[in-house]
Coordinates of C-alpha atoms in Angstrom, one line a residue:
X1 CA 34.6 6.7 -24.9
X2 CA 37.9 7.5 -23.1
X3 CA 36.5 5.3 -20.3
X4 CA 36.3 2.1 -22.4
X5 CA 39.5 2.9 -23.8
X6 CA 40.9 3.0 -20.5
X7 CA 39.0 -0.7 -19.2
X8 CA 40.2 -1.9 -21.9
X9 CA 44.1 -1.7 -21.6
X10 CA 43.6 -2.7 -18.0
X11 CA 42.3 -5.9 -18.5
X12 CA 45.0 -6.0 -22.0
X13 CA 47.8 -5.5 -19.0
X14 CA 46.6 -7.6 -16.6
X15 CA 48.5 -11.5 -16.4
X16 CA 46.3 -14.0 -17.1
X17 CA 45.3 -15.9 -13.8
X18 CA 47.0 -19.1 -13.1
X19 CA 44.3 -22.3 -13.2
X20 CA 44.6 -23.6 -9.2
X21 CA 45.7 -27.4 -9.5
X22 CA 43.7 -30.3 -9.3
X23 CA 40.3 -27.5 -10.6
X24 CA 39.0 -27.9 -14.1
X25 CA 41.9 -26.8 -15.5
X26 CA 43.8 -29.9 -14.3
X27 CA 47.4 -30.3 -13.3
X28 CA 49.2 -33.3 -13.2
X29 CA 47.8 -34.1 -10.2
X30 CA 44.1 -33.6 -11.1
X31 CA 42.2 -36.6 -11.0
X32 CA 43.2 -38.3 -7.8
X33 CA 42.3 -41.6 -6.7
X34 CA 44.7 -45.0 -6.7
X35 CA 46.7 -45.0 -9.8
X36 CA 46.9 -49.1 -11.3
X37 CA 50.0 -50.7 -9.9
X38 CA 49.8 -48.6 -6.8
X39 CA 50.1 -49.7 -3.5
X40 CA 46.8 -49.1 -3.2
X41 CA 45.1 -51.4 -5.7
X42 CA 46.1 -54.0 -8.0
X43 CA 47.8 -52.9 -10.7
X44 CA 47.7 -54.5 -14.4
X45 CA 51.4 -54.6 -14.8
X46 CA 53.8 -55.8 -12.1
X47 CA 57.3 -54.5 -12.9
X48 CA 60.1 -57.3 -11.4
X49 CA 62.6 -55.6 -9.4
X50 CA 66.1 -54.9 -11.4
X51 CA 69.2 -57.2 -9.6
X52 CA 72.6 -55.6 -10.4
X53 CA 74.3 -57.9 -13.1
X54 CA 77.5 -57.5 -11.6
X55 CA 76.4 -58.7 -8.5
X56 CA 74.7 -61.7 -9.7
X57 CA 77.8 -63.0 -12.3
X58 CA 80.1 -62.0 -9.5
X59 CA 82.5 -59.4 -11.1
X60 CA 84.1 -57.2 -9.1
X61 CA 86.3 -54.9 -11.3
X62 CA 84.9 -53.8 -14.2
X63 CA 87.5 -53.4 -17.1
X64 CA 87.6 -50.2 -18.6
X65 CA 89.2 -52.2 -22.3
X66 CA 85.7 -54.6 -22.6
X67 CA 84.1 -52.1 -24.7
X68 CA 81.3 -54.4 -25.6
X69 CA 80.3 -54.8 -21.4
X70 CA 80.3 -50.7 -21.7
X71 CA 78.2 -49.9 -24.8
X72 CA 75.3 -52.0 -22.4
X73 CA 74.7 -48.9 -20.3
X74 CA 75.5 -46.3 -22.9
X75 CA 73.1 -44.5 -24.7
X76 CA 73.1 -44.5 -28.2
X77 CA 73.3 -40.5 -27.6
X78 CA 76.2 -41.2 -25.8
X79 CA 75.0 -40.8 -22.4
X80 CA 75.6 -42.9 -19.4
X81 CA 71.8 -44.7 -18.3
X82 CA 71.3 -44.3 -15.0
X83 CA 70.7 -47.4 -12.5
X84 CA 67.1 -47.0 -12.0
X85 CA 67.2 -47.5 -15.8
X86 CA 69.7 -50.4 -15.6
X87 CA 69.0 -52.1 -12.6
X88 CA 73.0 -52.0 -11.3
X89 CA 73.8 -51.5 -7.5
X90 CA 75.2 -48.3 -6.5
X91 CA 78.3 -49.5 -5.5
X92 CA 79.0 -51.1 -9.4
X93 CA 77.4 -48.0 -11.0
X94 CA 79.9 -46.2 -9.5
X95 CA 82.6 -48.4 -11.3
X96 CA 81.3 -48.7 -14.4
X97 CA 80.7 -44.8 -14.1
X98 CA 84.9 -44.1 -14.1
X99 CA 85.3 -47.2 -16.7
X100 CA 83.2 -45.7 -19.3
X101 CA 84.8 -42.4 -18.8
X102 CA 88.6 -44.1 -18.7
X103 CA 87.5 -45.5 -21.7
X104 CA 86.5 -42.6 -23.4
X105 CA 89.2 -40.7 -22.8
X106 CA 91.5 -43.2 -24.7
X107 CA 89.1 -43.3 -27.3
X108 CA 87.5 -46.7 -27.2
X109 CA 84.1 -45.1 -26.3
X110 CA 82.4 -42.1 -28.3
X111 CA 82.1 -39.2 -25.9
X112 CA 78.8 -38.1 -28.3
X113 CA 77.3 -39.2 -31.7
X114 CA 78.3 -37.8 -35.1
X115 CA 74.8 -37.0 -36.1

């Protein structure tokens, strides 16, 4: 009795073991194979490649007072998109980067939502 009491806090104590990836369990990478729109195969969607708006309309400074050219790459959270999100250059996201937050500091740009 004392014995079956004993095997079983041992296996109570014991940590679960970890499923190994890609086994039945199945991580993120289980599966394997091509993925569609890989380079391997041919995908069903073909996303275009982004070009930075700034770039194409030739605009060099971006103002930090055109509030409505800001609110593009804000959130609605409040949060600055990132460029793989917009498609802008590094150089302009950059710029736009110490607009938005010149604008928000004098208050034509919400830091956050009143939710």
């Amino acid at each position: 009795m004392a014995e079956e009491n004993q095997a079983k806090a041992t296996e109570a104590s014991a940590p679960a073991p970890h499923p190994a990836p890609g086994g039945p369990g199945g991580g993120p990478r289980a599966g394997g194979g091509p993925r569609p729109g890989g380079p391997g195969g041919r995908g069903k969607f073909f996303r275009r490649k982004k070009v930075c708006k700034f770039c194409t309309e030739k605009i060099d400074a971006i103002p930090y007072r055109d509030v409505r050219l800001l609110q593009q790459f804000v959130a609605e959270r409040g949060k600055i998109v990132p460029r793989r999100l917009t498609g802008v250059c590094t150089t302009h996201q950059r710029r736009l980067t110490r607009a938005i937050k010149q604008a928000r500091n004098i208050a034509l740009l919400p830091f956050a939502t009143q939710h």
